[in-house]
Coordinates of C-alpha atoms in Angstrom, one line a residue:
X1 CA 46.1 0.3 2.0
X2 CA 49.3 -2.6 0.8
X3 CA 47.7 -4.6 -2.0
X4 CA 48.1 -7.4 0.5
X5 CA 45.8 -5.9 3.1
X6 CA 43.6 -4.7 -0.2
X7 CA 43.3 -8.1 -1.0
X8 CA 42.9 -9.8 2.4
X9 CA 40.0 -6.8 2.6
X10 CA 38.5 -8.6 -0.6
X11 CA 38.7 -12.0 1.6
X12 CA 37.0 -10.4 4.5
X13 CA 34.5 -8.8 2.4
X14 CA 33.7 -12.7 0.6
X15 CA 33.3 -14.3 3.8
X16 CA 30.8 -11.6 5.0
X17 CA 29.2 -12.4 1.9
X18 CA 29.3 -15.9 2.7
X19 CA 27.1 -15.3 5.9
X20 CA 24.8 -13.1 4.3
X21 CA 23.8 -16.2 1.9
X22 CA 23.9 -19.0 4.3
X23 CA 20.7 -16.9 5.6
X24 CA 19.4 -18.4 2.3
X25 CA 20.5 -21.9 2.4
X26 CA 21.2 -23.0 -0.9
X27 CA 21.3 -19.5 -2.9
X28 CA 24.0 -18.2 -0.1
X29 CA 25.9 -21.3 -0.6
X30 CA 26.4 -20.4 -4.4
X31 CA 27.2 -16.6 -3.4
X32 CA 29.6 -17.9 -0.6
X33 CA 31.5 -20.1 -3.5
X34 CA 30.7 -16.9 -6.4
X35 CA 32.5 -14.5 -3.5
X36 CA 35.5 -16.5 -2.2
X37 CA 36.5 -17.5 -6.2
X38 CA 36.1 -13.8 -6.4
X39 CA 38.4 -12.7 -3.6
X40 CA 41.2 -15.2 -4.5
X41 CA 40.9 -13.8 -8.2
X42 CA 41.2 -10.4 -6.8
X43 CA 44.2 -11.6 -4.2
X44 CA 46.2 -13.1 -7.9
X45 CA 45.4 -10.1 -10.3
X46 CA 46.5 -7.6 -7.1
X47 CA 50.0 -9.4 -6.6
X48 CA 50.8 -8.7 -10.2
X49 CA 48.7 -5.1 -10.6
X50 CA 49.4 -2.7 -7.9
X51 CA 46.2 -1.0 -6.7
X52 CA 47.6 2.7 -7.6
X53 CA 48.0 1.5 -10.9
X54 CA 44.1 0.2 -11.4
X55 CA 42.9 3.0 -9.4
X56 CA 44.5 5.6 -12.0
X57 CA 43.4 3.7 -15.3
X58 CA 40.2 3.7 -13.8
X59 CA 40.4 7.5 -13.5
X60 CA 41.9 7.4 -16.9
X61 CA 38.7 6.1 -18.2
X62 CA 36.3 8.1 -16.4
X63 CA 38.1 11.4 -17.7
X64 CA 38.5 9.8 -21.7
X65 CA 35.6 11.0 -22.7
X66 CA 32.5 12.9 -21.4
X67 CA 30.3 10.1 -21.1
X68 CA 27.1 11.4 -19.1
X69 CA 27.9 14.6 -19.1
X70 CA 25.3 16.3 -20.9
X71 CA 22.6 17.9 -19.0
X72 CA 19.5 19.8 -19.9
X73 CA 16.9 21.7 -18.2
X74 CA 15.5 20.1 -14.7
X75 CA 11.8 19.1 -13.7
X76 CA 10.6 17.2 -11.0
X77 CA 7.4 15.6 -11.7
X78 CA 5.4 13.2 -8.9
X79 CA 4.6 9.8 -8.8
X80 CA 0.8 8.9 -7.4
X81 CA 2.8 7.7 -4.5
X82 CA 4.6 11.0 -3.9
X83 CA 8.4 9.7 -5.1
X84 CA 10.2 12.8 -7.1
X85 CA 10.8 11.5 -10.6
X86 CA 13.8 13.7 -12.2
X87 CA 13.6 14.5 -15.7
X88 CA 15.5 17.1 -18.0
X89 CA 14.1 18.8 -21.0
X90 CA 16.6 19.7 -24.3
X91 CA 15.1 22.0 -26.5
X92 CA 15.4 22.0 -30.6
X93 CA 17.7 24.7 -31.0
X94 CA 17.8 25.1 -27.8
X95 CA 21.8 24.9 -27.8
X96 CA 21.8 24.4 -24.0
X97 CA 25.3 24.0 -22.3
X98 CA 26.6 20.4 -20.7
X99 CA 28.9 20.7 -17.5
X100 CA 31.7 23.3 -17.7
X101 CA 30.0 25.6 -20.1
X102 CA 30.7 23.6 -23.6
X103 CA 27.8 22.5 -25.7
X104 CA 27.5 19.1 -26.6
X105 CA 29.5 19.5 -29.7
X106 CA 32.3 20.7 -28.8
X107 CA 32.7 18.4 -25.3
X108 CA 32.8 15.7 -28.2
X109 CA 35.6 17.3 -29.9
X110 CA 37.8 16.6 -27.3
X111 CA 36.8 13.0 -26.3
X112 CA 37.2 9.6 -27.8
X113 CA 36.1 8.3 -31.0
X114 CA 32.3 7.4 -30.7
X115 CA 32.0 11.0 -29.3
X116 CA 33.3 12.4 -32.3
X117 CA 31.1 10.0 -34.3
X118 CA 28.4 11.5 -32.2
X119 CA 28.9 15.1 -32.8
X120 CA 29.2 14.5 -36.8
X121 CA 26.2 12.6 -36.9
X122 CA 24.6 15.8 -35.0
X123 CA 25.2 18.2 -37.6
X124 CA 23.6 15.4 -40.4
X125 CA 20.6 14.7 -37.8
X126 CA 19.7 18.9 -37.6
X127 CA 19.4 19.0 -41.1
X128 CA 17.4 15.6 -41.8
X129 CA 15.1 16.7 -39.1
X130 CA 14.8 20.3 -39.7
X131 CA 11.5 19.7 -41.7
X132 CA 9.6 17.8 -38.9
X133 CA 11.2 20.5 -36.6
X134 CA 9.3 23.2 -38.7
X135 CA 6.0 21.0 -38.1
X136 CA 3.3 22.6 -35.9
X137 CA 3.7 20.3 -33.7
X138 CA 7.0 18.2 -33.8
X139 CA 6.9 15.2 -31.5
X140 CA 8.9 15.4 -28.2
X141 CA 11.0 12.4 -28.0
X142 CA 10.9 11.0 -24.6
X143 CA 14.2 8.1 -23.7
X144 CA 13.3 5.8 -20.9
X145 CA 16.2 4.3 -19.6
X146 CA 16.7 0.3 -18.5
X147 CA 17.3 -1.8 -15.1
X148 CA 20.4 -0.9 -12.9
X149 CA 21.0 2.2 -15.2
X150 CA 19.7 5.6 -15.5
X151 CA 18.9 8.8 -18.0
X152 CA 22.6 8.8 -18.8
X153 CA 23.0 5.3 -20.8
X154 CA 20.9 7.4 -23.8
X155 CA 24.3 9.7 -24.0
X156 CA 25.3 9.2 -27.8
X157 CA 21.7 9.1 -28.9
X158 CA 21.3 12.1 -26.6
X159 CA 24.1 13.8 -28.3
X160 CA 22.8 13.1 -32.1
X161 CA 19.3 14.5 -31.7
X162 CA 20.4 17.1 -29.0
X163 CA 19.0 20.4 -30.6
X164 CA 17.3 19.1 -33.6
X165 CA 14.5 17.8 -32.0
X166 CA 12.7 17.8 -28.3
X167 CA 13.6 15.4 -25.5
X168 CA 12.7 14.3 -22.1
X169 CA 15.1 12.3 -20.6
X170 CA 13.8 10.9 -17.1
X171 CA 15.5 8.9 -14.0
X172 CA 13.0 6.0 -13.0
X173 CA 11.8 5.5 -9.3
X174 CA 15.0 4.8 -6.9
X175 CA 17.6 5.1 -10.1
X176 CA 19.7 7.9 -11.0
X177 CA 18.5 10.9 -9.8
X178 CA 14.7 10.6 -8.4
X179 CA 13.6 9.7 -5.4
X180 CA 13.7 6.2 -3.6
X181 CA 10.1 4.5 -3.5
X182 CA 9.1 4.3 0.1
X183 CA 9.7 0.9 1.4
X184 CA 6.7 -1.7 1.7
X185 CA 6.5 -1.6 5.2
X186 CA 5.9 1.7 5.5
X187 CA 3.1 2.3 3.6
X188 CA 4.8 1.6 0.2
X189 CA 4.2 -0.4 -2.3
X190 CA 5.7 -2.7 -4.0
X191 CA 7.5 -2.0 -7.9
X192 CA 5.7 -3.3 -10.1
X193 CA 6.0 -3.1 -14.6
X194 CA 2.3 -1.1 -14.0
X195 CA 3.9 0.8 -11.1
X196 CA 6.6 2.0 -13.5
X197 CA 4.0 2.8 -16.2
X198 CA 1.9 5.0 -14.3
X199 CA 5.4 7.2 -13.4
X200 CA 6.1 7.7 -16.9
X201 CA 2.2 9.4 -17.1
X202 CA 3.5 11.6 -14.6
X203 CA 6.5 12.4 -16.5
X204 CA 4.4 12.9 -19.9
X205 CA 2.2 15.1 -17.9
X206 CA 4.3 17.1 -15.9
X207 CA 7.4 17.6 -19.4
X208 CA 5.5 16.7 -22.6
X209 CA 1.7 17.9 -21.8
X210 CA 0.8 18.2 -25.5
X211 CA 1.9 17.7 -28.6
X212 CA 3.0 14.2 -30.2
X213 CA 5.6 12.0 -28.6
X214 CA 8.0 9.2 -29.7
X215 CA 8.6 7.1 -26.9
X216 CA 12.2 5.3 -26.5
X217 CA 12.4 2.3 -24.2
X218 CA 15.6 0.0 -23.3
X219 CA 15.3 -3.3 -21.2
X220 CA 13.1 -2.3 -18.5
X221 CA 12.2 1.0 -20.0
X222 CA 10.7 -0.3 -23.1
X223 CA 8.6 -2.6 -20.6
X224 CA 7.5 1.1 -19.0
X225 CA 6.4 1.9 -21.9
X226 CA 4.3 -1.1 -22.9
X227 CA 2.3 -0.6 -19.5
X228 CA 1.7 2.9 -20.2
X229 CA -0.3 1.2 -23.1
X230 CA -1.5 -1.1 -21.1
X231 CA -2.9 0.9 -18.8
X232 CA -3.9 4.2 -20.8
X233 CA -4.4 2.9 -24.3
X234 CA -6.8 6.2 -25.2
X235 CA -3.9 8.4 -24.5
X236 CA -1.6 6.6 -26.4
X237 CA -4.3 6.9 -29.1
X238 CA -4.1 10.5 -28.7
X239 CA -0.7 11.8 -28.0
X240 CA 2.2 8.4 -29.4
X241 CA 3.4 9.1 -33.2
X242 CA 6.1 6.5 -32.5
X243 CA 7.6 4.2 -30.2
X244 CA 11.0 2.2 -30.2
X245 CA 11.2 -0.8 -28.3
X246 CA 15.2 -1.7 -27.7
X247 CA 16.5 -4.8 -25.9
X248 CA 13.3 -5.3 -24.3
X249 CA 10.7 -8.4 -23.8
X250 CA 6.7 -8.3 -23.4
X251 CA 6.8 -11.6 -21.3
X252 CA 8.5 -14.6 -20.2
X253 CA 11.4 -13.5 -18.8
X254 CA 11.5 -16.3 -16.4
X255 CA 12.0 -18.5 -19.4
X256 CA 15.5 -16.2 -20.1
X257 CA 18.7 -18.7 -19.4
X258 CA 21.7 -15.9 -18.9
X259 CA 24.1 -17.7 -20.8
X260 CA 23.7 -20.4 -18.1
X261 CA 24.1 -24.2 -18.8
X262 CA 20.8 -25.7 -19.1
X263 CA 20.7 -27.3 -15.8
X264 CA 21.1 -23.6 -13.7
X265 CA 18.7 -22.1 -15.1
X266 CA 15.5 -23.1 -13.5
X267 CA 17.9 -23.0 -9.9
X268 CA 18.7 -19.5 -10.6
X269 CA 15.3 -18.6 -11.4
X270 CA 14.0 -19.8 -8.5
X271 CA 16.7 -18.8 -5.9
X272 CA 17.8 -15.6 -7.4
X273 CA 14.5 -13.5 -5.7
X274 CA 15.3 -15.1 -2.3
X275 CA 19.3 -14.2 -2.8
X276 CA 18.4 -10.7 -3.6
X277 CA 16.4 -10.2 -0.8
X278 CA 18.8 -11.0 1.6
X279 CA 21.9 -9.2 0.1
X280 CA 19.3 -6.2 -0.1
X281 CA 18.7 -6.2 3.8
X282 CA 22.8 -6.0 4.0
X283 CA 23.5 -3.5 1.7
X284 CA 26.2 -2.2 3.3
X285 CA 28.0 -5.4 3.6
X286 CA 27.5 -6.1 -0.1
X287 CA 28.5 -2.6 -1.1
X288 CA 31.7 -3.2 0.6
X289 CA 32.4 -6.5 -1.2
X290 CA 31.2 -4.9 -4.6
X291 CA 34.1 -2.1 -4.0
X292 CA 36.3 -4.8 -2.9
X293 CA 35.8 -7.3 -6.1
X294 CA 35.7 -4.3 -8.4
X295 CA 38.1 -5.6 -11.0
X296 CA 35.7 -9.3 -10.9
X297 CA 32.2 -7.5 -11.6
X298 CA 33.7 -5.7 -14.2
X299 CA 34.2 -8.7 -16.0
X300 CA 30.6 -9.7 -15.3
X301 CA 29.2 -6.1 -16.3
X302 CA 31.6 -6.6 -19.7
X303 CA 30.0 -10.0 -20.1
X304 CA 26.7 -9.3 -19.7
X305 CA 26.2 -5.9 -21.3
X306 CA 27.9 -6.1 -24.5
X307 CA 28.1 -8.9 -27.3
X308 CA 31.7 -8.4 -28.2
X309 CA 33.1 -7.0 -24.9
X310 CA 36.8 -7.2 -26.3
X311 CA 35.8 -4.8 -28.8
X312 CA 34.1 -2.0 -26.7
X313 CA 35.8 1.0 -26.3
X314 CA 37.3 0.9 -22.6
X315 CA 36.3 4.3 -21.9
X316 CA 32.6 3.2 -22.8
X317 CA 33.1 -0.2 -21.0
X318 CA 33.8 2.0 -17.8
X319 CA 31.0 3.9 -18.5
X320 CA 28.6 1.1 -18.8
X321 CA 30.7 -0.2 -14.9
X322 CA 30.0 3.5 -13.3
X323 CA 26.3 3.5 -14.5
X324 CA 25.3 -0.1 -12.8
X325 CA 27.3 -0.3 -9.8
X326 CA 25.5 3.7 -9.0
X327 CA 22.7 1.4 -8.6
X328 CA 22.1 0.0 -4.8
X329 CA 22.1 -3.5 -4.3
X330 CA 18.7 -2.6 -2.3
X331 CA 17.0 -1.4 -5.6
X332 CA 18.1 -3.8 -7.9
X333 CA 16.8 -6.3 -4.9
X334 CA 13.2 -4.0 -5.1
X335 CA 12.9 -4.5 -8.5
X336 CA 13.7 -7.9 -9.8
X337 CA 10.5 -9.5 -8.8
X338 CA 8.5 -7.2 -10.9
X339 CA 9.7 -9.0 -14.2
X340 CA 9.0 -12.8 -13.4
X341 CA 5.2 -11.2 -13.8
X342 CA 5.9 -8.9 -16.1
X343 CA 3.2 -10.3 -19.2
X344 CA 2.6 -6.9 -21.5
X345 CA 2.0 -8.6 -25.1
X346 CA -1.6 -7.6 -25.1
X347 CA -0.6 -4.5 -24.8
X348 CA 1.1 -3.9 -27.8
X349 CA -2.0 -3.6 -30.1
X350 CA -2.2 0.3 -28.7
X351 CA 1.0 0.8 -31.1
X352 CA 0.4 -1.4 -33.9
X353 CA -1.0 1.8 -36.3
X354 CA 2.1 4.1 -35.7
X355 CA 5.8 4.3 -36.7
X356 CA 7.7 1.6 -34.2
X357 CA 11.3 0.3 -34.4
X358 CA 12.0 -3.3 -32.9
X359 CA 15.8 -3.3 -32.1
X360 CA 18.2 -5.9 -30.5
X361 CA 21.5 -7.6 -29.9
X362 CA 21.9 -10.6 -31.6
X363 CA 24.4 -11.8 -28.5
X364 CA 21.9 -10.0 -25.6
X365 CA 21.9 -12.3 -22.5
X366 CA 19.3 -10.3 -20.6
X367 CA 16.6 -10.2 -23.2
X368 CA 17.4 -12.3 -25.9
X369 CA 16.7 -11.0 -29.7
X370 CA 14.3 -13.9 -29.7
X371 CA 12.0 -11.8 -27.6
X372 CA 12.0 -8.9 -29.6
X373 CA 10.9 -11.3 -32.7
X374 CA 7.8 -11.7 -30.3
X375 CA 7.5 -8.1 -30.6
X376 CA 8.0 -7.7 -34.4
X377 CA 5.2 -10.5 -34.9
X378 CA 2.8 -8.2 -32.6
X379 CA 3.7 -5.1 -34.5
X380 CA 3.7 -6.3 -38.4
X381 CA 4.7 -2.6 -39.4
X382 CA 7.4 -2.2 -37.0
X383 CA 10.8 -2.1 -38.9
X384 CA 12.8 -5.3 -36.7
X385 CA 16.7 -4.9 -36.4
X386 CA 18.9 -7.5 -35.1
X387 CA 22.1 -6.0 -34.5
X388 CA 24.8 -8.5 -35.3
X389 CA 28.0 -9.0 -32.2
X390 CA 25.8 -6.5 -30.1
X391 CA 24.7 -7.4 -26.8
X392 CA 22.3 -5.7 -24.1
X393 CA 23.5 -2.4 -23.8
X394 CA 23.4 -1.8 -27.8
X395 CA 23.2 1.8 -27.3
X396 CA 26.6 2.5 -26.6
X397 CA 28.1 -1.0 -28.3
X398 CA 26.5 0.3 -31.5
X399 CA 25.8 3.9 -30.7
X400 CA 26.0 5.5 -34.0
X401 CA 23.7 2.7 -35.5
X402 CA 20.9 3.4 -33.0
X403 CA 20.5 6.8 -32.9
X404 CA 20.9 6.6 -36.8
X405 CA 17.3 4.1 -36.3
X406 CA 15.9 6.7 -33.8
X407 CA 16.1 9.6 -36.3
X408 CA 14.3 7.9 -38.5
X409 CA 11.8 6.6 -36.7
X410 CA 11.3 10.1 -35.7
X411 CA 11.0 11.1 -39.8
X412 CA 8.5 8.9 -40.1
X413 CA 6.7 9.3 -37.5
X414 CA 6.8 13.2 -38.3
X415 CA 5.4 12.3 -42.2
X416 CA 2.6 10.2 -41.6
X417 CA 1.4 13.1 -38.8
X418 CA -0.7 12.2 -36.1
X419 CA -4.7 12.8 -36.2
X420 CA -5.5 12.3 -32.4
X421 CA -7.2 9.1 -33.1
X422 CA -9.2 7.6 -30.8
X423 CA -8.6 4.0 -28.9
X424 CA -10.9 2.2 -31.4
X425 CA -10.2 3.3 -34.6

């Protein structure tokens, strides 16, 4: 295809966007204007960039370094709903292989910079942790990844405690690599925060079924785990020696304003659901103008995942691109209502006696840092970090600095042991 036709494809795919949303009335009138800026932005930046060109850097990036390559052992637990949730196991020591037979260290040796950082920090990580390790039981550290991504966003943090210390990394309903919930009108139901609690039981149950854990949650993951509180406090009792909360709210996410002049906000709140819907039930036609305005949502991903975008690593700004736009417009459609009732601050007592880590991006857009604060004031023993220039995806803006905060929540949630208490002491 001529960049001209490329671009007049971007035009075509913006007016079919256009119809889609004039099923909405007002919100498709705002996606028409969003998509036809977006089409003549791609028509400009096309007549100056050929297409070969863009297509090649992007492979460029994809190939700089082995970002969400690593892979550990496969399980399949199931949800109380039957939907296959895909999880891997790495073993301490365990010294498994990623793709292409090379461990994790030396696929880093041959990448960018923050995968160098990453192996280093490996070798320091094995050693602080080697006396937890030696601990009858270590905990079994358990990553549960946020909205629109999947198992693979943990890969630096992955990469620093990969053989030092047990992990479960797991693909949430209809993300990544597990199944797709089965749609409402036939016979499903529909995703809820408590929905998406209950599947990490199932995980817990079917990869980590004794023993203590130290439970990691991003965005929509850390919300995971606070229903799994929520909903099985005495187990948490027994089994969670730690938990870090990262980027995440317990509540009033409708109140969240996106970077968005005052005035859009309580618009975009209400029509955003509505919108969704609709592009959902023409997924095809959006995931043809998504391909078609590549170069304009990467700008929009940039924006809205990192707090100094200009300073990200491109290879890891592509990364961040590759892991959100795997997600169907369908799912992330499925799952946005769940967090306008998404309330979980009561249940946040169930970790107020153990290690916890509180961290955030002082620039996040999608869950400020002034909901983690919330957090902090619910869990007075929880060490709070606000990472300064970071945005939402902080694990790979500030990689080294969160895994750094992960191993030593897991240190001290090794020392001060774990008695199997029960839910009211």
């Amino acid at each position: 295809m001529t960049d001209g036709a490329d671009a007049a494809a971007a035009a075509t795919s913006a007016g079919n966007w256009a119809k889609a949303g004039r099923h909405a009335g007002l919100a498709g009138a705002a996606i028409g204007i969003v998509a036809a800026g977006a089409a003549a932005g791609v028509a400009m930046e096309r007549m100056t960039v050929g297409r070969g060109m863009r297509r090649r850097a992007r492979v460029a990036l994809d190939a700089a370094g082995p970002y969400g390559s690593l892979r550990g052992t496969p399980g399949t637990a199931v949800a109380e709903d039957g939907t296959p949730l895909y999880y891997e196991i790495d073993e301490a020591d365990g010294a498994a292989a990623t793709p292409h037979g090379r461990t994790a260290k030396g696929s880093a040796a041959s990448s960018g910079r923050a995968e160098r950082a990453a192996a280093q920090q490996a070798a320091e990580v094995r050693r602080r942790l080697a006396g937890p390790r030696r601990r009858s039981p270590a905990p079994t550290v358990v990553f549960c990844h946020g909205y629109c991504l999947n198992q693979d966003s943990w890969h630096f943090q992955r990469a620093a405690l990969r053989g030092a210390v047990r992990t479960v990394h797991w693909d949430q309903r209809s993300h990544g690599r597990s199944g797709r919930s089965r749609p409402v009108g036939d016979g499903g139901e529909p995703v809820t925060i408590d929905l998406l609690g209950r599947d990490l039981k199932a995980v817990l149950d079917a990869a980590a079924p004794e023993g203590p854990l130290v439970l990691v949650g991003h965005s929509m993951g850390g919300m995971t785990v606070m229903a799994l509180a929520d909903q099985y406090p005495e187990f948490v009792a027994e089994r969670v020696a730690g938990v870090a909360l990262i980027g995440t709210s317990a509540g009033r996410l409708s109140e969240v304003a996106f970077g968005l002049p005052s005035f859009g906000v309580k618009a975009f709140h209400r029509l955003a659901p509505g919108l969704l819907k609709v592009l959902g039930a023409q997924s095809d036609v959006v995931e043809r103008g998504r391909r078609a305005t590549a170069d304009l949502f990467a700008g929009i991903i940039k924006r809205y995942s990192f707090g100094t975008p200009q300073d990200v690593d491109p290879g890891i700004a592509r990364f961040a691109e590759r892991l959100i736009e795997a997600t169907p417009i369908d799912v992330v459609a499925e799952f946005y209502p769940a967090f306008a009732t998404h309330d979980k601050a009561a249940a946040l007592v169930a970790y107020d006696t153990i290690a916890a880590l509180v961290l955030a991006g002082e620039r996040d857009l999608i869950t400020p840092a002034d909901h983690s604060e919330a957090i902090a004031e619910l869990l007075p023993a929880a060490r709070l970090l606000k990472v300064a220039g970071a945005g939402h995806l902080v694990m790979l803006e500030r990689p080294e600095l969160v895994a750094e905060e992960l191993v030593a929540l897991v240190e001290r949630a090794a020392s001060t042991g774990h008695r199997g208490r029960s839910a009211r002491d």
